[in-house]
Amino acid sequence: MKKSILLSLLFVASSTAFAGSPNDWRITQPAWTEQHEALFGQFVTRIATAIEKRQCGTVTNCLQSSANMYYGTDPAGLNYTSDCADWPYYLRAYFAWKNGLPFSFESALTARPLPTGQAVTDIRYSPQGNLITKRMDLLTKKFLLVKTNFPNAVEVLNETLVDTVSTASYRMSGLDEGDNFSDLYPVKISRDAIHPGTVVYDPNGHAAIIYKITDEGRLFYMDAHPDNSLTTGMYTPKFERSNPNQGAGFKNFRPLTLVDAKMDSSGFYYGGRIVGTPNSQLPLFGTEQFFGTNPDQGGQWSKGTFIVNNTTVGYYDYVRLKLTLGAQHLDPIEDLKNLASDICSGLKDRVAAVDAARTSGVQLKPHPDTLPMNIYGSDGEWESFATPSRDARLKVSFVDLLNSAKNSMAKYRAKDPSLKYTGTNLAQDLLQAYAQVATSCQFSYYTSSGKSVLMNLEAARQRLFNMSFDPYHCVESRWGARLPQELADCADDDNKKQWYAAEQWLRNQTDRRYDVQMNYSLDQLTGPLPGVGVATPPDVDIVSYLKSQM
């Protein structure tokens, strides 16, 4: 080829590369810094605050609003879609793209081998967690020194990331290191380590991202759902602890650095590789959430204890106390109000979820012959419109509300110094506090004919285990209606009514079991089965309990 022709081609390539595309992911800052982490936290908080104020409620309308500090800068074609697992990664990737930062993520996982040699069928719920076998680095490549190939950010966010990430991506301790380092690492329980942008993982298959910590040590998170909705909530025991290999608890994204890269004359970096900061160089790294402040000498993680001010406390109290500013104490009245208010938020979010099913018309379809293989982790219409996991978290929250009242009464009688209470009748004051929140927490749902039915938190507690999670049931059954006048608009046929009755065992269950088969037919679902359903629901009657303590 003649030199003049070659130079012409290089000029065209160079001009094209320089013009660029709005989809280009250009790395202009080769390393994540503390300043970037602080800005990421602000980015998360702005979006979550808008959700909390109910100014937006979906991935689409939140990112396409002023709640998104990068609002108006997106190219056409971005889908704005996410579920709970994708959401923290989506936010992290989106932020990295907008700020010219490197991004890398786990692209292939395998379950950690079981001692029995038994195969793991779903790595989202692997008993011993997962191992990373491959990572994907988003790198800029350059050919002939002028032709540049940038990663396509829209394709990454629309397809690559959401198709790759699942809750399996969180299911590891973060203690393994090497080339296949984990995206997230476990953190100390402190206000420095847990901050807006910290991820919290529930081993039952849910992930959320922290956006607010109050002076009293209460943590608030936002999360996404399969229907693309976004909600907020307060961290409570509905986020369980588990085997450290499963990685439950608080994690931060590992800071990334682009190394061995070169800078183009336009100011972006190309080539190189992306490395994660090792645990030994992370000042916020910590494992007490797994093993306790006083680990069990026999190596059993669950027997480790948590000590604050020379007093042994439970894990969730430990988190609260360690994150409290000023004097470390527990206020039983405020705690109960906050727990009840969090349940109220969950109920209001459930209104939108159930109404999405109603407006979709799924309840008008015949009921399938069997349940999904697992009601808590499915796909299709069930994944989009059923609420078994959401309902289970509500039930756990009501159980925790009662347990919190019981624990407060026990500490009060034991004159526990960690309890802050100056009244004379704690049971009565707790009941008044509950009644105040329960009656002020009002919401309504639309019946099958479009009528509005007003409810409050106490009404929801009384019918909690009657609320159907099944999207093929009428909306009245979804809200546990029992009175004939409230059920008048329900068009469920006899088959659906039989399914409703048979699923009572499942509604009684608060544990989300992903390791058991559930694809039973109506004839097979005749009572509690191994790992599927319980005969009697747990006690959530906080009103009767507190009255009995006066």
Tab-separated table of C-alpha atoms in Angstrom, residues 160-467:
chain	number	residue	atom	x	y	z
A	160	THR	CA	-23.538	-7.631	29.681
A	161	LEU	CA	-23.888	-6.552	33.292
A	162	VAL	CA	-27.535	-7.456	33.896
A	163	ASP	CA	-27.132	-10.793	32.114
A	164	THR	CA	-24.072	-11.682	34.216
A	165	VAL	CA	-24.775	-10.394	37.719
A	166	SER	CA	-27.082	-12.291	40.079
A	167	THR	CA	-27.236	-12.649	43.842
A	168	ALA	CA	-24.624	-15.394	43.352
A	169	SER	CA	-22.178	-12.506	42.759
A	170	TYR	CA	-22.531	-11.515	46.423
A	171	ARG	CA	-22.413	-15.036	47.857
A	172	MET	CA	-18.789	-15.198	48.956
A	173	SER	CA	-16.833	-14.070	51.978
A	174	GLY	CA	-14.446	-11.787	50.083
A	175	LEU	CA	-11.519	-13.371	51.922
A	176	ASP	CA	-10.169	-15.160	48.832
A	177	GLU	CA	-7.666	-13.095	46.879
A	178	GLY	CA	-5.557	-13.318	43.727
A	179	ASP	CA	-6.263	-12.509	40.106
A	180	ASN	CA	-9.911	-13.506	40.529
A	181	PHE	CA	-10.545	-11.122	43.406
A	182	SER	CA	-14.077	-10.461	44.634
A	183	ASP	CA	-15.904	-7.309	43.597
A	184	LEU	CA	-16.880	-6.625	47.202
A	185	TYR	CA	-15.107	-7.092	50.510
A	186	PRO	CA	-16.472	-7.384	54.087
A	187	VAL	CA	-16.113	-4.289	56.244
A	188	LYS	CA	-15.716	-3.355	59.862
A	189	ILE	CA	-18.833	-2.406	61.770
A	190	SER	CA	-18.132	1.310	62.098
A	191	ARG	CA	-19.379	4.600	60.697
A	192	ASP	CA	-16.213	4.944	58.628
A	193	ALA	CA	-16.649	1.561	56.977
A	194	ILE	CA	-20.438	1.476	56.553
A	195	HIS	CA	-21.593	4.511	54.630
A	196	PRO	CA	-23.751	5.493	51.650
A	197	GLY	CA	-22.713	3.112	48.887
A	198	THR	CA	-22.122	0.121	51.167
A	199	VAL	CA	-23.918	-3.023	50.015
A	200	VAL	CA	-25.854	-5.307	52.355
A	201	TYR	CA	-26.566	-8.891	51.301
A	202	ASP	CA	-29.233	-11.240	52.645
A	203	PRO	CA	-28.299	-14.905	51.975
A	204	ASN	CA	-31.959	-15.608	51.249
A	205	GLY	CA	-31.309	-13.991	47.889
A	206	HIS	CA	-31.606	-10.226	48.247
A	207	ALA	CA	-29.172	-7.329	47.924
A	208	ALA	CA	-29.558	-3.653	48.796
A	209	ILE	CA	-27.397	-0.566	49.072
A	210	ILE	CA	-27.081	1.700	52.131
A	211	TYR	CA	-27.865	5.387	51.677
A	212	LYS	CA	-28.369	6.803	55.178
A	213	ILE	CA	-27.147	6.285	58.759
A	214	THR	CA	-28.850	8.200	61.547
A	215	ASP	CA	-27.158	9.517	64.675
A	216	GLU	CA	-28.943	6.714	66.554
A	217	GLY	CA	-27.172	4.122	64.417
A	218	ARG	CA	-30.115	3.116	62.258
A	219	LEU	CA	-29.283	2.064	58.715
A	220	PHE	CA	-31.488	2.720	55.703
A	221	TYR	CA	-31.138	1.077	52.302
A	222	MET	CA	-32.678	1.154	48.851
A	223	ASP	CA	-33.326	-1.919	46.748
A	224	ALA	CA	-34.728	-2.928	43.379
A	225	HIS	CA	-37.255	-5.595	42.456
A	226	PRO	CA	-37.975	-7.779	39.403
A	227	ASP	CA	-40.743	-5.410	38.272
A	228	ASN	CA	-38.108	-2.620	38.027
A	229	SER	CA	-39.509	-0.837	41.081
A	230	LEU	CA	-37.274	0.769	43.699
A	231	THR	CA	-37.994	0.916	47.432
A	232	THR	CA	-36.311	1.939	50.660
A	233	GLY	CA	-36.234	0.265	54.060
A	234	MET	CA	-34.455	0.022	57.403
A	235	TYR	CA	-31.850	-2.621	58.184
A	236	THR	CA	-33.287	-5.182	60.652
A	237	PRO	CA	-33.041	-8.960	61.235
A	238	LYS	CA	-34.886	-9.485	57.941
A	239	PHE	CA	-31.282	-9.438	56.636
A	240	GLU	CA	-30.019	-12.675	58.130
A	241	ARG	CA	-26.558	-13.740	59.250
A	242	SER	CA	-25.184	-17.003	57.891
A	243	ASN	CA	-22.122	-19.122	57.206
A	244	PRO	CA	-19.285	-16.641	56.394
A	245	ASN	CA	-18.663	-18.392	53.066
A	246	GLN	CA	-22.111	-17.191	52.014
A	247	GLY	CA	-20.968	-13.602	52.523
A	248	ALA	CA	-24.041	-12.228	54.280
A	249	GLY	CA	-23.781	-8.740	55.682
A	250	PHE	CA	-22.051	-5.488	54.819
A	251	LYS	CA	-19.651	-5.118	51.899
A	252	ASN	CA	-17.956	-2.293	50.064
A	253	PHE	CA	-16.989	-2.305	46.423
A	254	ARG	CA	-13.287	-3.020	46.109
A	255	PRO	CA	-11.367	0.019	44.792
A	256	LEU	CA	-10.017	-0.597	41.299
A	257	THR	CA	-6.880	0.674	39.552
A	258	LEU	CA	-5.917	0.558	35.897
A	259	VAL	CA	-2.232	-0.398	35.616
A	260	ASP	CA	0.241	-0.757	32.724
A	261	ALA	CA	-1.922	1.522	30.551
A	262	LYS	CA	-0.903	4.373	28.276
A	263	MET	CA	-2.464	7.793	27.890
A	264	ASP	CA	-3.647	8.993	24.512
A	265	SER	CA	-3.139	12.591	23.433
A	266	SER	CA	-6.872	13.084	23.979
A	267	GLY	CA	-6.454	12.331	27.690
A	268	PHE	CA	-7.913	8.828	27.960
A	269	TYR	CA	-6.120	5.619	28.919
A	270	TYR	CA	-5.883	2.528	26.754
A	271	GLY	CA	-4.539	-0.961	27.268
A	272	GLY	CA	-3.346	-2.251	30.601
A	273	ARG	CA	-5.267	-4.313	33.122
A	274	ILE	CA	-7.490	-3.643	36.111
A	275	VAL	CA	-6.483	-4.744	39.601
A	276	GLY	CA	-8.365	-4.643	42.870
A	277	THR	CA	-6.885	-3.380	46.119
A	278	PRO	CA	-5.980	-6.421	48.282
A	279	ASN	CA	-7.642	-6.851	51.662
A	280	SER	CA	-4.373	-6.144	53.501
A	281	GLN	CA	-4.350	-2.624	52.037
A	282	LEU	CA	-7.991	-1.844	52.797
A	283	PRO	CA	-8.299	0.128	56.072
A	284	LEU	CA	-12.043	-0.582	56.222
A	285	PHE	CA	-11.726	-4.367	55.818
A	286	GLY	CA	-13.068	-6.370	58.755
A	287	THR	CA	-14.611	-9.718	59.627
A	288	GLU	CA	-16.211	-9.227	63.058
A	289	GLN	CA	-19.654	-9.339	61.423
A	290	PHE	CA	-18.861	-12.978	60.552
A	291	PHE	CA	-17.079	-14.160	63.691
A	292	GLY	CA	-17.912	-11.662	66.444
A	293	THR	CA	-15.620	-9.452	68.485
A	294	ASN	CA	-14.764	-12.550	70.526
A	295	PRO	CA	-14.562	-15.427	68.019
A	296	ASP	CA	-15.322	-18.948	69.180
A	297	GLN	CA	-12.085	-20.765	69.984
A	298	GLY	CA	-13.472	-23.887	68.371
A	299	GLY	CA	-13.895	-22.115	65.063
A	300	GLN	CA	-17.722	-22.105	64.965
A	301	TRP	CA	-18.710	-18.732	63.535
A	302	SER	CA	-22.196	-18.766	65.078
A	303	LYS	CA	-20.778	-19.063	68.602
A	304	GLY	CA	-18.728	-15.882	68.400
A	305	THR	CA	-19.949	-13.123	70.727
A	306	PHE	CA	-20.270	-9.363	70.404
A	307	ILE	CA	-19.021	-7.129	73.204
A	308	VAL	CA	-19.798	-3.423	73.613
A	309	ASN	CA	-18.702	-1.543	76.738
A	310	ASN	CA	-17.853	-4.844	78.433
A	311	THR	CA	-21.392	-6.094	77.842
A	312	THR	CA	-22.374	-8.999	75.603
A	313	VAL	CA	-25.094	-7.995	73.138
A	314	GLY	CA	-26.813	-9.559	70.160
A	315	TYR	CA	-25.489	-8.957	66.666
A	316	TYR	CA	-28.174	-6.486	65.578
A	317	ASP	CA	-27.848	-4.495	68.804
A	318	TYR	CA	-24.077	-4.529	68.249
A	319	VAL	CA	-24.482	-2.973	64.805
A	320	ARG	CA	-26.801	-0.297	66.216
A	321	LEU	CA	-24.531	0.543	69.136
A	322	LYS	CA	-21.346	0.651	67.046
A	323	LEU	CA	-22.967	3.022	64.567
A	324	THR	CA	-24.479	5.314	67.210
A	325	LEU	CA	-23.007	8.784	67.597
A	326	GLY	CA	-22.417	9.844	71.171
A	327	ALA	CA	-23.601	7.753	74.121
A	328	GLN	CA	-24.192	4.123	73.166
A	329	HIS	CA	-27.667	3.173	74.313
A	330	LEU	CA	-30.887	1.656	73.032
A	331	ASP	CA	-34.122	3.638	73.233
A	332	PRO	CA	-36.963	1.064	73.352
A	333	ILE	CA	-39.722	3.541	72.455
A	334	GLU	CA	-37.917	4.995	69.453
A	335	ASP	CA	-36.769	1.541	68.370
A	336	LEU	CA	-40.340	0.267	68.312
A	337	LYS	CA	-41.544	3.321	66.411
A	338	ASN	CA	-38.811	2.934	63.837
A	339	LEU	CA	-39.456	-0.776	63.374
A	340	ALA	CA	-43.177	-0.181	62.964
A	341	SER	CA	-42.559	2.696	60.555
A	342	ASP	CA	-40.288	0.465	58.479
A	343	ILE	CA	-43.075	-2.118	58.264
A	344	CYS	CA	-45.418	0.667	57.188
A	345	SER	CA	-43.067	1.532	54.312
A	346	GLY	CA	-42.960	-2.126	53.323
A	347	LEU	CA	-46.749	-2.335	53.266
A	348	LYS	CA	-47.028	0.780	51.110
A	349	ASP	CA	-44.450	-0.658	48.716
A	350	ARG	CA	-46.483	-3.864	48.596
A	351	VAL	CA	-49.478	-1.818	47.440
A	352	ALA	CA	-47.601	-0.860	44.282
A	353	ALA	CA	-46.362	-4.422	43.722
A	354	VAL	CA	-49.822	-5.983	44.036
A	355	ASP	CA	-51.424	-3.266	41.954
A	356	ALA	CA	-48.883	-3.890	39.192
A	357	ALA	CA	-50.141	-7.476	39.097
A	358	ARG	CA	-53.761	-6.303	39.052
A	359	THR	CA	-53.234	-3.890	36.175
A	360	SER	CA	-51.282	-6.525	34.223
A	361	GLY	CA	-54.343	-8.784	34.247
A	362	VAL	CA	-52.372	-11.818	35.411
A	363	GLN	CA	-55.056	-12.567	38.040
A	364	LEU	CA	-57.557	-13.154	35.222
A	365	LYS	CA	-55.544	-16.028	33.792
A	366	PRO	CA	-56.149	-19.674	34.819
A	367	HIS	CA	-53.979	-20.845	37.668
A	368	PRO	CA	-51.025	-22.982	36.454
A	369	ASP	CA	-51.219	-26.693	37.194
A	370	THR	CA	-48.189	-26.502	39.500
A	371	LEU	CA	-46.255	-23.953	41.498
A	372	PRO	CA	-42.836	-22.895	40.196
A	373	MET	CA	-39.874	-25.121	40.991
A	374	ASN	CA	-39.184	-22.662	43.818
A	375	ILE	CA	-41.621	-19.887	44.641
A	376	TYR	CA	-38.845	-17.599	45.952
A	377	GLY	CA	-36.617	-17.783	42.894
A	378	SER	CA	-38.452	-18.143	39.623
A	379	ASP	CA	-38.900	-16.259	36.352
A	380	GLY	CA	-41.591	-14.988	34.000
A	381	GLU	CA	-44.933	-13.814	35.380
A	382	TRP	CA	-44.314	-15.370	38.769
A	383	GLU	CA	-41.021	-13.523	39.201
A	384	SER	CA	-42.577	-10.244	38.089
A	385	PHE	CA	-45.853	-10.332	40.030
A	386	ALA	CA	-45.679	-12.857	42.891
A	387	THR	CA	-44.610	-11.566	46.322
A	388	PRO	CA	-43.422	-14.549	48.436
A	389	SER	CA	-40.036	-13.017	49.272
A	390	ARG	CA	-41.440	-9.539	49.885
A	391	ASP	CA	-44.172	-11.041	52.100
A	392	ALA	CA	-41.672	-13.180	53.986
A	393	ARG	CA	-39.629	-10.081	54.814
A	394	LEU	CA	-42.786	-8.390	56.100
A	395	LYS	CA	-43.562	-11.405	58.291
A	396	VAL	CA	-40.013	-11.458	59.645
A	397	SER	CA	-40.349	-7.742	60.398
A	398	PHE	CA	-43.537	-8.305	62.400
A	399	VAL	CA	-41.863	-11.170	64.281
A	400	ASP	CA	-38.885	-8.900	64.961
A	401	LEU	CA	-41.211	-6.164	66.207
A	402	LEU	CA	-42.637	-8.516	68.831
A	403	ASN	CA	-39.198	-9.870	69.718
A	404	SER	CA	-37.871	-6.332	70.089
A	405	ALA	CA	-40.653	-5.534	72.557
A	406	LYS	CA	-39.887	-8.730	74.490
A	407	ASN	CA	-36.155	-7.951	74.573
A	408	SER	CA	-36.830	-4.411	75.748
A	409	MET	CA	-39.039	-5.699	78.565
A	410	ALA	CA	-36.369	-8.216	79.598
A	411	LYS	CA	-33.649	-5.537	79.652
A	412	TYR	CA	-35.932	-3.179	81.547
A	413	ARG	CA	-36.574	-5.745	84.270
A	414	ALA	CA	-32.883	-6.642	84.407
A	415	LYS	CA	-31.988	-2.935	84.745
A	416	ASP	CA	-29.727	-3.250	81.697
A	417	PRO	CA	-27.569	-0.065	81.520
A	418	SER	CA	-27.719	-0.064	77.706
A	419	LEU	CA	-31.447	0.708	77.849
A	420	LYS	CA	-32.467	4.357	77.801
A	421	TYR	CA	-35.897	4.686	79.440
A	422	THR	CA	-37.028	7.048	82.209
A	423	GLY	CA	-40.741	6.187	82.384
A	424	THR	CA	-42.562	4.008	84.912
A	425	ASN	CA	-44.548	1.578	82.734
A	426	LEU	CA	-42.580	0.431	79.719
A	427	ALA	CA	-45.213	-2.025	78.460
A	428	GLN	CA	-47.878	0.680	78.424
A	429	ASP	CA	-45.573	3.177	76.731
A	430	LEU	CA	-44.556	0.624	74.106
A	431	LEU	CA	-48.213	-0.180	73.405
A	432	GLN	CA	-49.033	3.511	73.030
A	433	ALA	CA	-46.087	3.971	70.689
A	434	TYR	CA	-47.219	1.024	68.578
A	435	ALA	CA	-50.804	2.252	68.470
A	436	GLN	CA	-49.649	5.688	67.375
A	437	VAL	CA	-47.705	4.342	64.386
A	438	ALA	CA	-50.194	1.579	63.569
A	439	THR	CA	-53.169	3.917	63.282
A	440	SER	CA	-51.298	6.702	61.477
A	441	CYS	CA	-49.877	4.226	58.945
A	442	GLN	CA	-52.745	4.264	56.463
A	443	PHE	CA	-52.778	2.990	52.894
A	444	SER	CA	-55.351	1.687	50.464
A	445	TYR	CA	-55.590	-0.897	47.739
A	446	TYR	CA	-57.847	-1.096	44.722
A	447	THR	CA	-60.310	-3.972	44.500
A	448	SER	CA	-60.949	-5.953	41.354
A	449	SER	CA	-63.628	-3.448	40.375
A	450	GLY	CA	-61.430	-0.442	41.131
A	451	LYS	CA	-62.891	0.511	44.517
A	452	SER	CA	-60.512	1.808	47.167
A	453	VAL	CA	-60.208	-0.096	50.468
A	454	LEU	CA	-58.483	1.728	53.336
A	455	MET	CA	-56.211	-0.230	55.672
A	456	ASN	CA	-53.668	0.505	58.372
A	457	LEU	CA	-50.708	-1.322	59.859
A	458	GLU	CA	-52.670	-3.056	62.612
A	459	ALA	CA	-55.256	-4.306	60.123
A	460	ALA	CA	-52.424	-5.690	58.007
A	461	ARG	CA	-50.909	-7.439	61.056
A	462	GLN	CA	-54.208	-9.132	61.829
A	463	ARG	CA	-54.521	-10.549	58.300
A	464	LEU	CA	-50.780	-10.966	57.632
A	465	PHE	CA	-50.859	-14.730	57.082
A	466	ASN	CA	-53.977	-14.526	54.924
A	467	MET	CA	-52.316	-12.265	52.330
